[in-house]
Tab-separated table of C-alpha atoms (C1' of nucleotides) and ligand atoms in Angstrom:
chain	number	residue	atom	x	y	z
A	1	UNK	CA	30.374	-15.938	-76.638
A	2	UNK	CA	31.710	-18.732	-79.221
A	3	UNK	CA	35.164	-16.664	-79.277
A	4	UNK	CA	35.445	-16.055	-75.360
A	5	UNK	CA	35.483	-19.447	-75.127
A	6	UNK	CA	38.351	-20.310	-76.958
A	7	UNK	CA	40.149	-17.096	-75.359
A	8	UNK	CA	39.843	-18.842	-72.360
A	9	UNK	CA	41.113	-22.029	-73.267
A	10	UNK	CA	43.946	-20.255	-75.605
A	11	UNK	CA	44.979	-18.055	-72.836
A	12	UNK	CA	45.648	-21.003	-70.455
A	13	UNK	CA	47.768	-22.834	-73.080
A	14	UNK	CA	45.211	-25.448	-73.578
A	15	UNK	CA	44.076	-26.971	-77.085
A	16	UNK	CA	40.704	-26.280	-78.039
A	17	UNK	CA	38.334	-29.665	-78.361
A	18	UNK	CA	34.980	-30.271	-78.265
A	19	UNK	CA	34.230	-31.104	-75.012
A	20	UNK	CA	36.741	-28.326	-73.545
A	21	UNK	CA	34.425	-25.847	-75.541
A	22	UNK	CA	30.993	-27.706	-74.511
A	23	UNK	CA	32.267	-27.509	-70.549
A	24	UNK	CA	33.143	-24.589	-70.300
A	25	UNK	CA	30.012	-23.541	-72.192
A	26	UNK	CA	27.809	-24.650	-69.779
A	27	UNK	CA	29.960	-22.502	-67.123
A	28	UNK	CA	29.510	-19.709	-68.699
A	29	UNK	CA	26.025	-19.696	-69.322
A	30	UNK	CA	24.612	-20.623	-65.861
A	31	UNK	CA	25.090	-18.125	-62.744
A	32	UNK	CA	25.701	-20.784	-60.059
A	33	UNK	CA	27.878	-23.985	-59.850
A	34	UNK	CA	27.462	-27.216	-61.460
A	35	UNK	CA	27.583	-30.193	-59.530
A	36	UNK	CA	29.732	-33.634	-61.536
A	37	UNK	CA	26.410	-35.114	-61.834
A	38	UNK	CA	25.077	-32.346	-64.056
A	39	UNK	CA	27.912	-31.946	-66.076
A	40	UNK	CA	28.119	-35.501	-67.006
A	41	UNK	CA	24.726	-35.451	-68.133
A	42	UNK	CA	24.411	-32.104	-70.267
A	43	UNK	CA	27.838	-32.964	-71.847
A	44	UNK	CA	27.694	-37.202	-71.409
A	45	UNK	CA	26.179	-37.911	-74.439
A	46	UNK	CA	28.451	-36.096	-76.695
A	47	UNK	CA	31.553	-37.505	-74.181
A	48	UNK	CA	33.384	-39.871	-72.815
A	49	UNK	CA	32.531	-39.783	-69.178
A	50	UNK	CA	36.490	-39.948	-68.768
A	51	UNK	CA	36.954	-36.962	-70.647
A	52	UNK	CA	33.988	-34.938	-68.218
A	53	UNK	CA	36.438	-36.066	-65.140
A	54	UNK	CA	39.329	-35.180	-67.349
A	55	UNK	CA	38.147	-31.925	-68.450
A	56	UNK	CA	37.093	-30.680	-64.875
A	57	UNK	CA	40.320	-31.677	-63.824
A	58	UNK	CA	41.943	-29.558	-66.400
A	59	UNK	CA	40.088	-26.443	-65.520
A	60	UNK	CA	40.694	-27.135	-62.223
A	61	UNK	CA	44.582	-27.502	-62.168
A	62	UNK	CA	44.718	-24.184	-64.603
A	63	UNK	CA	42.424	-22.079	-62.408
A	64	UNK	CA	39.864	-22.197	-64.519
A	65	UNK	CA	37.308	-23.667	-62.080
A	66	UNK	CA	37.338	-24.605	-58.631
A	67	UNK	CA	35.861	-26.758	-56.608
A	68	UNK	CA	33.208	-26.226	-53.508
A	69	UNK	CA	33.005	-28.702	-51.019
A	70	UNK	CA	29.636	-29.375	-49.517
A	71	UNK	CA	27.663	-31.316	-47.090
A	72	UNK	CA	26.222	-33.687	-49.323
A	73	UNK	CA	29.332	-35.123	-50.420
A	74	UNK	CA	28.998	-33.662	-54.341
A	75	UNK	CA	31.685	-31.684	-55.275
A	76	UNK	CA	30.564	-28.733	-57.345
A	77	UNK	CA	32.546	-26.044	-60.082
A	78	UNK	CA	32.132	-22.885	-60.446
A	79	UNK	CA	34.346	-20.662	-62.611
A	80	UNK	CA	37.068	-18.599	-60.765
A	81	UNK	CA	37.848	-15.026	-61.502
A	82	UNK	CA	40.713	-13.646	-63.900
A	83	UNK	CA	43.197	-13.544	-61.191
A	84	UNK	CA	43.489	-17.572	-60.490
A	85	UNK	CA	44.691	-18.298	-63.504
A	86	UNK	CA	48.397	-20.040	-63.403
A	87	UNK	CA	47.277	-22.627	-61.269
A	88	UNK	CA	47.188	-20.875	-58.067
A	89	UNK	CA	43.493	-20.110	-56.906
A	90	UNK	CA	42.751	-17.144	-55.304
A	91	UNK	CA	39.132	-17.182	-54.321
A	92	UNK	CA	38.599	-15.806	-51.032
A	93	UNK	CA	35.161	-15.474	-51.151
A	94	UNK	CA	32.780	-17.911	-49.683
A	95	UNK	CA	29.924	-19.873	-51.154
A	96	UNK	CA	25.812	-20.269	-50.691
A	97	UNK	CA	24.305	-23.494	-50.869
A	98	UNK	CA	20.268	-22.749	-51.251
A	99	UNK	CA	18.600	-25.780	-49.247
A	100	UNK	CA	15.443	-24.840	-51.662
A	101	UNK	CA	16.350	-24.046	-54.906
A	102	UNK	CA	19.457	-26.468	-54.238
A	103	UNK	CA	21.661	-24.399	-56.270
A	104	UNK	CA	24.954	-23.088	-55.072
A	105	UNK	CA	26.849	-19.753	-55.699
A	106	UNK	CA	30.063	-17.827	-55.008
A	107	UNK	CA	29.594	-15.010	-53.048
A	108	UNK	CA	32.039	-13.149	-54.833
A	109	UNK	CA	31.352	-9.883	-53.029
A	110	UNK	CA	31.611	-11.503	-49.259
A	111	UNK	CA	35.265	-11.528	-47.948
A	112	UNK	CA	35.792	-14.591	-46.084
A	113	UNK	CA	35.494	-12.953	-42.143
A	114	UNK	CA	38.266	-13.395	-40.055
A	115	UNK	CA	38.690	-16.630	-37.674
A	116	UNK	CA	40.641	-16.282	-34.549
A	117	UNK	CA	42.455	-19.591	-33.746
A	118	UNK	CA	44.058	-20.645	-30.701
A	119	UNK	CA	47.404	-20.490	-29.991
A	120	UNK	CA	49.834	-22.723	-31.805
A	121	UNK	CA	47.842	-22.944	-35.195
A	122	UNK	CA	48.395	-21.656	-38.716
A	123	UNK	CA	46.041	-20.818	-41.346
A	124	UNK	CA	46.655	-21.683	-45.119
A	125	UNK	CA	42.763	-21.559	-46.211
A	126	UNK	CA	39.362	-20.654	-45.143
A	127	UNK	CA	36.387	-22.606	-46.604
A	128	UNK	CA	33.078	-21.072	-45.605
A	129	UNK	CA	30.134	-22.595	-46.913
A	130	UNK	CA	26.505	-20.904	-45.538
A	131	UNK	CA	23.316	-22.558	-45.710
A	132	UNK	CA	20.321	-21.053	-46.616
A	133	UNK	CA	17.508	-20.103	-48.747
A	134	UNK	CA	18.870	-17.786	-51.538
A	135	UNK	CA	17.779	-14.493	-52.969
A	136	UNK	CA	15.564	-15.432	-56.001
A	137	UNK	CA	13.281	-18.442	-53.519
A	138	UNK	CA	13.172	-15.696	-50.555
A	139	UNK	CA	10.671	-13.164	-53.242
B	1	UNK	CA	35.129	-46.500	-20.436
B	2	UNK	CA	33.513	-49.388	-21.221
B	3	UNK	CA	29.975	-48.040	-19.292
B	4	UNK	CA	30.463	-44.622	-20.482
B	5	UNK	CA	30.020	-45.995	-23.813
B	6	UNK	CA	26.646	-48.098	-23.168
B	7	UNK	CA	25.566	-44.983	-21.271
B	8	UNK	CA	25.832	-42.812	-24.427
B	9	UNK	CA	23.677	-45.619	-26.108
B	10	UNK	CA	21.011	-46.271	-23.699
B	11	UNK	CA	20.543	-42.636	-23.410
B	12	UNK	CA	19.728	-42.221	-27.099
B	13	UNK	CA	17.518	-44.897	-26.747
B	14	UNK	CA	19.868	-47.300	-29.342
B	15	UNK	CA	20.399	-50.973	-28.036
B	16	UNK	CA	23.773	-52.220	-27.278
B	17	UNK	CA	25.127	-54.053	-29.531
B	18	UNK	CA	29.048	-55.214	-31.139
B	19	UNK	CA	29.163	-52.763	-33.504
B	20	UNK	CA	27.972	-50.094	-31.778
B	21	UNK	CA	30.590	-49.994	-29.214
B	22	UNK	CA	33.050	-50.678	-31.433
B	23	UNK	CA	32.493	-47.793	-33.463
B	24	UNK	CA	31.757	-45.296	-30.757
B	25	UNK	CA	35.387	-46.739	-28.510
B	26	UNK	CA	36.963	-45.571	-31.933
B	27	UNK	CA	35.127	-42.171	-31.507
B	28	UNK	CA	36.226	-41.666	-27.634
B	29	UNK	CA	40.171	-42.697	-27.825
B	30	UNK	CA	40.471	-40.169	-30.539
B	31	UNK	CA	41.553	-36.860	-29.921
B	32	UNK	CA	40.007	-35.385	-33.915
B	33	UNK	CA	37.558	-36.826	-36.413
B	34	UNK	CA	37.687	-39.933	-38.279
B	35	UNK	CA	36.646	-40.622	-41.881
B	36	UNK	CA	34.681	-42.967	-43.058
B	37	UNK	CA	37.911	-44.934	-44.786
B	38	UNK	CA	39.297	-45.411	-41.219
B	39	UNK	CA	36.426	-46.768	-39.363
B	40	UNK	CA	35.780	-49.211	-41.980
B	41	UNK	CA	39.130	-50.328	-41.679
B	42	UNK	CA	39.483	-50.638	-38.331
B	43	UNK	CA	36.255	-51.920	-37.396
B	44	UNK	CA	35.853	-53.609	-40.609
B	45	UNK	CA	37.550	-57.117	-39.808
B	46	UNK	CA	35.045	-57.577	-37.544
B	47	UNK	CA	31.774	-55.988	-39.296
B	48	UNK	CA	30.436	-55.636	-42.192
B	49	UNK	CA	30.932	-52.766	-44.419
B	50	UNK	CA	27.174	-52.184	-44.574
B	51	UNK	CA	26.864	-52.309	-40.593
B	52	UNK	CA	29.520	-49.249	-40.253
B	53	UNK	CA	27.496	-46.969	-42.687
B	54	UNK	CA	24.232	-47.875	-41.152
B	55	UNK	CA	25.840	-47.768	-37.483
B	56	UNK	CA	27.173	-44.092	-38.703
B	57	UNK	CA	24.126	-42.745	-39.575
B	58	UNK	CA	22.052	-44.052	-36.830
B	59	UNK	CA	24.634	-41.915	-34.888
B	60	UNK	CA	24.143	-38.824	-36.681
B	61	UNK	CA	20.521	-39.098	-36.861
B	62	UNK	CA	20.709	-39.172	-32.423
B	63	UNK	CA	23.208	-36.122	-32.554
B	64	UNK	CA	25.689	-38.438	-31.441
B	65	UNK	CA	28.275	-37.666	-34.108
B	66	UNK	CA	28.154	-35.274	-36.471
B	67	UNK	CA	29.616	-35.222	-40.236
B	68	UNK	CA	32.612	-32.604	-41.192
B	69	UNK	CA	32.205	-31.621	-45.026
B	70	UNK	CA	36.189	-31.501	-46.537
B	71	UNK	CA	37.825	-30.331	-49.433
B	72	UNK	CA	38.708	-33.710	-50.821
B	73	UNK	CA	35.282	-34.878	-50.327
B	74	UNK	CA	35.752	-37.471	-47.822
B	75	UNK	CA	33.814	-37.227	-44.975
B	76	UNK	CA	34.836	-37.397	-41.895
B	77	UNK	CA	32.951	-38.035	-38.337
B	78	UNK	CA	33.505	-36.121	-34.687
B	79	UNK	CA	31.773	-36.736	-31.419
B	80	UNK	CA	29.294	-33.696	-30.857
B	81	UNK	CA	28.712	-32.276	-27.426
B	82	UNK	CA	26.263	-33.459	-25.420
B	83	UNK	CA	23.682	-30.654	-26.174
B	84	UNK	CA	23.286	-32.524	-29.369
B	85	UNK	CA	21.628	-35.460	-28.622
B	86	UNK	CA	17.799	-35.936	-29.583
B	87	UNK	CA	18.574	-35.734	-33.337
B	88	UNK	CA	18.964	-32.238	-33.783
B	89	UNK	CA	22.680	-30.447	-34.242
B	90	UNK	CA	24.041	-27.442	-32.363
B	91	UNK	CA	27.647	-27.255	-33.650
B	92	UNK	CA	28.570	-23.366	-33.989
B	93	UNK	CA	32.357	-24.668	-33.690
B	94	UNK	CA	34.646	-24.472	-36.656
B	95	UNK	CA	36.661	-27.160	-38.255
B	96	UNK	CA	40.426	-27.083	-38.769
B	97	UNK	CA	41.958	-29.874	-41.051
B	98	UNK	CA	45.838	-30.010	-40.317
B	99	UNK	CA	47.677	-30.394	-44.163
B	100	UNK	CA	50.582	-31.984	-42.339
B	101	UNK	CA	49.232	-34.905	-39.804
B	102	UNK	CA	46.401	-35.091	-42.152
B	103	UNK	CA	44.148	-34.528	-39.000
B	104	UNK	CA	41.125	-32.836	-38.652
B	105	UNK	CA	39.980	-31.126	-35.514
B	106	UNK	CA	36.687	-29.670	-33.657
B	107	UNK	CA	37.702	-26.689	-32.605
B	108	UNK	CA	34.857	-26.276	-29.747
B	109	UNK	CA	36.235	-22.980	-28.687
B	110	UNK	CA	36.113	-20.978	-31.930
B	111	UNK	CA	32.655	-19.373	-32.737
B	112	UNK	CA	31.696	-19.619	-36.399
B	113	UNK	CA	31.943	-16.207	-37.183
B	114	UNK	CA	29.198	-13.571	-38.746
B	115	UNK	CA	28.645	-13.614	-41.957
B	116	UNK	CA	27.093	-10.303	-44.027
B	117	UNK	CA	24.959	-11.775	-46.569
B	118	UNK	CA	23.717	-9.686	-49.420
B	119	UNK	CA	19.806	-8.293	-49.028
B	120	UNK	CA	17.613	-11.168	-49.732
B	121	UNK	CA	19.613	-14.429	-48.540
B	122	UNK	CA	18.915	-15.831	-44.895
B	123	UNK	CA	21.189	-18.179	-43.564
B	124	UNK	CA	19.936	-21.146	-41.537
B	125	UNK	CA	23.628	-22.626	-41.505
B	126	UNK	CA	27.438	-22.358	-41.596
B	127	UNK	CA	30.095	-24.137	-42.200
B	128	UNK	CA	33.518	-23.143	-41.641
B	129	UNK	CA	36.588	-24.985	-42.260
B	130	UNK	CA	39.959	-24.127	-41.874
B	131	UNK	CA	43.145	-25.340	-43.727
B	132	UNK	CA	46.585	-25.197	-42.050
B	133	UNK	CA	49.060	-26.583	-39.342
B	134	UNK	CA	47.959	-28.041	-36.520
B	135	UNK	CA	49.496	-27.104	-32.945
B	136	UNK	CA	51.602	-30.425	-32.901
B	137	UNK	CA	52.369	-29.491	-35.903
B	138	UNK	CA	53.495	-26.294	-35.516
B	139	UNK	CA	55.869	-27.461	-32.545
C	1	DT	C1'	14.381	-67.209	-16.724
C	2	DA	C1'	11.955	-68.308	-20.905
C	3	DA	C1'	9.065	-66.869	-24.664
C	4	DT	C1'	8.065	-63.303	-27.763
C	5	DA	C1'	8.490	-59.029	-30.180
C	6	DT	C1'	11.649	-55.815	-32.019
C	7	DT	C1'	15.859	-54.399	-33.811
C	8	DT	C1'	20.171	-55.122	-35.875
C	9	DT	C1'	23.305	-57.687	-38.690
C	10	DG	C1'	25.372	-60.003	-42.612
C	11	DC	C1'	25.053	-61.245	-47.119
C	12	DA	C1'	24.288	-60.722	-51.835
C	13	DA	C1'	23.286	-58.086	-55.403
C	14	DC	C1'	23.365	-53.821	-57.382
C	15	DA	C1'	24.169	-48.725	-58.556
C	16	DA	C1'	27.036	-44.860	-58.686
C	17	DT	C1'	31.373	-42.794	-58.751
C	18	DG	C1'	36.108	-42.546	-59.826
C	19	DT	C1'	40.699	-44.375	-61.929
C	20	DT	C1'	44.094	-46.380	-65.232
C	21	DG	C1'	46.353	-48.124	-69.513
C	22	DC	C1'	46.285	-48.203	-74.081
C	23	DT	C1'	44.805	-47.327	-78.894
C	24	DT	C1'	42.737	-44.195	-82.038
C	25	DT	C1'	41.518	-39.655	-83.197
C	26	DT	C1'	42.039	-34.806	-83.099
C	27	DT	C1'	44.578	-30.715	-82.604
C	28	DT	C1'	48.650	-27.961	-82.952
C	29	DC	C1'	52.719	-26.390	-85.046
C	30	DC	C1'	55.941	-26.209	-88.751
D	1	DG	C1'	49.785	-31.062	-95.838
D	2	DG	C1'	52.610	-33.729	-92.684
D	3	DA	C1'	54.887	-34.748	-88.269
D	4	DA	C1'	54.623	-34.358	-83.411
D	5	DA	C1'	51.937	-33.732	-79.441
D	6	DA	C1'	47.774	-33.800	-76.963
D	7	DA	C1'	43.201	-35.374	-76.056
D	8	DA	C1'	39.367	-38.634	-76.487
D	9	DG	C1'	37.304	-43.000	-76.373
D	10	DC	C1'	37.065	-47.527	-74.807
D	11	DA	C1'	37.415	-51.265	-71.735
D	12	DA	C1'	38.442	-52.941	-67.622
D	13	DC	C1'	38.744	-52.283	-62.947
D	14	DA	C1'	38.547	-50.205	-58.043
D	15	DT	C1'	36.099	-47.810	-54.630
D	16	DT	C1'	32.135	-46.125	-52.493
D	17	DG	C1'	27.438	-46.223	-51.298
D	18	DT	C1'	22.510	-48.417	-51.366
D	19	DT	C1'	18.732	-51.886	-50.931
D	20	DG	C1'	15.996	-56.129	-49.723
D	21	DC	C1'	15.744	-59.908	-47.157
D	22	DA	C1'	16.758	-63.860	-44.077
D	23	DA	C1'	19.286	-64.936	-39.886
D	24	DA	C1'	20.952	-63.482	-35.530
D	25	DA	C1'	21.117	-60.645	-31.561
D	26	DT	C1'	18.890	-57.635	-28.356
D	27	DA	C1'	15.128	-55.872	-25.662
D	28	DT	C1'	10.711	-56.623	-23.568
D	29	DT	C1'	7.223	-59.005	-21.246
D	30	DA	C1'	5.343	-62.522	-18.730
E	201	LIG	MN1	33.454	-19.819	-55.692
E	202	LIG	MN1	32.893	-30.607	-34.993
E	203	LIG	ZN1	17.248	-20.846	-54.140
E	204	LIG	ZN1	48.949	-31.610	-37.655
DNA sequence: TAATATTTTGCAACAATGTTGCTTTTTTCC
DNA sequence: GGAAAAAAGCAACATTGTTGCAAAATATTA
């Protein structure tokens, strides 16, 4: 686990530190996204908040992580898959808030659908975000 | 115009006041949505900064307006249709936020599309927004 | 219309979130 | 191990959002 971690970080031509390592720790080792709030705390008292926006950042800008946006205004991470690495993301699958759990997850398995615009408009992205009550609170 | 807009407040039972019109004029002499930033600013000289978030939510607790979740985490505000009023939301339209004019748009016309969820996740909500160039844009 | 009850506003104070510059520390590379 | 480069910590600050309360405006009733 310890060594994937600093594959990760070697692979994307970053230096490994502490809070790099801690980050991208607590990633790894939960299924769904973390919101900035949580990360600040389980990694806060070790760091700098700074460094938690600076970090996330990081990840962000090397594909590492990306960001979902949500209606309550929190942005949340969640680790991409191999292929975003470079920079560019690639994630076109969309993303399940659960209104009772509260946690969120990529869908990685549900292709964003198709949208049909009018005339006269392009499409760069697709963010679909679905609302709901998710697999492990509906048993 | 100017009765149109105490008609919209009278009919969700709010009492006419400065800000109130203010806020909502901004709403009907603009084609897409406005964030938060913009209102403040432009009704700001003449209200206070805590008046425009409480006159904002009072608005999207009557269905009045309702709030468009972006990618940069600043929300922004549209007028809803009228089958909205009474506090609860019926917006199946998608969002389209233009990366050139910096716009965003209601796209009334465009039905959020289905969504196959795996077994075990029920959807009470979804959110679609799309990234791109706007028809003025475009031309 | 005037008096009263209700609602809204502004203000102040505060909390939370995010940003920047700079110095010190840590990591990398030779 | 030592030099160069990168990251972290710190402090200060900016922006955004929240709360309680007194004053003002609006609605209601007589
Ligand atoms: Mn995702
Ligand atoms: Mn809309
Ligand atoms: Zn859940
Ligand atoms: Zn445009």
């Amino acid at each position: 686990m310890h060594e994937e971690i600093k594959d990760i970080l070697k692979r994307n031509n970053l230096s490994v530190t502490g809070s790099r390592e801690k980050i991208l720790s607590l990633f790894l080792s939960k299924a769904g996204a973390l919101a900035h709030g949580d990360i600040e705390k389980k990694a806060g008292e070790k760091f700098d908040r700074v460094t938690v926006y600076r970090t996330l950042q990081t990840f962000v800008d090397k594909g590492i992580i990306h960001a979902i946006p949500t209606a309550d205004n929190s942005i949340r991470y969640a680790l991409c898959k191999d292929d975003c690495s470079g920079g560019h993301h690639h994630d076109h699958h969309i993303h399940f808030v659960c209104n009772h759990c509260g946690n969120t997850y990529c869908l990685d398995d549900v292709v964003t659908p198709e949208v049909r615009l009018p005339n006269g408009y392009t499409t760069s992205q697709i963010e679909v975000v679905v609302e709901g009550t998710c697999k492990a609170c509906n048993k």
